[in-house]
Amino acid sequence: MILDGKKVSEARLARLKEEVEASGLTPELATVIVGKDPASQMYVRMKHRACGQVGIRSRGVELPSDSTTEEVREQVDRLNQDQDVSGILVQLPLPPHVDTHRVVETVLPEKDVDGFHPANLGRLFSGNPIFSPCTPRGIMTLLQEYGVEPEGLRAVVIGRSIEVGRPMAALLLNASATVTICHSRTRELPSFTRQADILVAAVGKARFVEPTMVREGAVVIDVGTNQVDGKLCGDVDFDRVREIASAITPVPGGVGPMTIASLMENTFLAARLQSCTGAR
Ligand code: GUN
């Protein structure tokens, strides 16, 4: 079975558009991008396009690549103070001289639609999330839509990033899976991955996950976005692994569109919560 993220995402965006219209709210997403990394620019463009699709206003702030940590924080703080802005997304990665943790901690938790602020990650890890990071949240939605119930299953996540690996493990744990996090220093990685009923690959290496690493009948989720000869290529050797897996996400058209749907849902959630607390 192919887990069609594009189809599920489109259905969710269509539903969200109706919910936004019916709410009478005017959610707005502000993105911040530092520098001119073409991949980051493309992702941000896609996020703005999705906003237009569902009736969420959006604005983009572009800062030069030599911006200091303080300059980025000042910009984020202006958006924190701006009553029109429901959600703030600082596109990662930031240039190496910028302190990512300090910038992420500057975003008000109630506007942190990426779910990267320690307050939101803490809530997620304590089992009581409000904003969950968009990629793992989108993956959970996709599993749910295809009737994959994580409870009691062995889930293995390869990758320990703040964006994907760590929150993915927390969400699977909250859904009562038995979770293992593997990473670049893991010894005998295949001995772990072969145990997985649900295998999430967020490695950043093209076609890293081979059939010998996958258990027959596993559900395989590919978070990879590698460029190979100008084409987008996942972390999983799709053509070979699909023969073994019971379900698998393609790249493109799997996890990517789900990330964007989750971002739109988080932005609408932020607007609704802010309207309840009288902030908007
Ligand atoms: N870079 C890679 N993934 C993400 C994400 O989910 N959010 C942001 N802001 N940057 C990213």
mmCIF file of C-alpha atoms in Angstrom, residues 10 18 23 51 71 74 97 104 113 141 155 158 169 183 203 212 215-216 220-221 235 246-247 255 259-260 270 280:
data_model
loop_
_atom_site.group_PDB
_atom_site.id
_atom_site.type_symbol
_atom_site.label_atom_id
_atom_site.label_comp_id
_atom_site.label_asym_id
_atom_site.label_seq_id
_atom_site.Cartn_x
_atom_site.Cartn_y
_atom_site.Cartn_z
ATOM 1 C CA GLU A 10 -5.488 17.935 -0.085
ATOM 2 C CA GLU A 18 -14.257 25.416 5.321
ATOM 3 C CA SER A 23 -14.824 30.535 12.164
ATOM 4 C CA CYS A 51 -1.963 29.540 3.262
ATOM 5 C CA GLU A 71 18.826 40.795 14.783
ATOM 6 C CA GLU A 74 14.418 41.332 17.285
ATOM 7 C CA HIS A 97 26.678 31.702 13.169
ATOM 8 C CA VAL A 104 13.482 29.353 18.673
ATOM 9 C CA VAL A 113 3.224 26.803 15.099
ATOM 10 C CA THR A 141 -2.272 11.920 10.741
ATOM 11 C CA ALA A 155 8.393 1.816 16.286
ATOM 12 C CA ILE A 158 16.182 6.876 12.655
ATOM 13 C CA ALA A 169 9.391 9.451 19.046
ATOM 14 C CA HIS A 183 20.984 7.902 15.066
ATOM 15 C CA VAL A 203 18.456 10.295 8.101
ATOM 16 C CA THR A 212 17.865 -5.893 4.439
ATOM 17 C CA ARG A 215 11.067 -6.340 8.488
ATOM 18 C CA GLU A 216 8.543 -7.998 6.203
ATOM 19 C CA VAL A 220 7.850 2.505 6.286
ATOM 20 C CA ILE A 221 7.754 6.308 6.554
ATOM 21 C CA ASP A 235 16.011 8.165 2.612
ATOM 22 C CA SER A 246 3.075 -3.508 3.911
ATOM 23 C CA ALA A 247 2.799 0.264 3.486
ATOM 24 C CA VAL A 255 5.370 13.119 4.177
ATOM 25 C CA THR A 259 3.924 18.632 6.926
ATOM 26 C CA ILE A 260 2.293 21.558 5.182
ATOM 27 C CA ALA A 270 -3.107 29.272 17.210
ATOM 28 C CA ARG A 280 -6.928 38.843 19.151
#
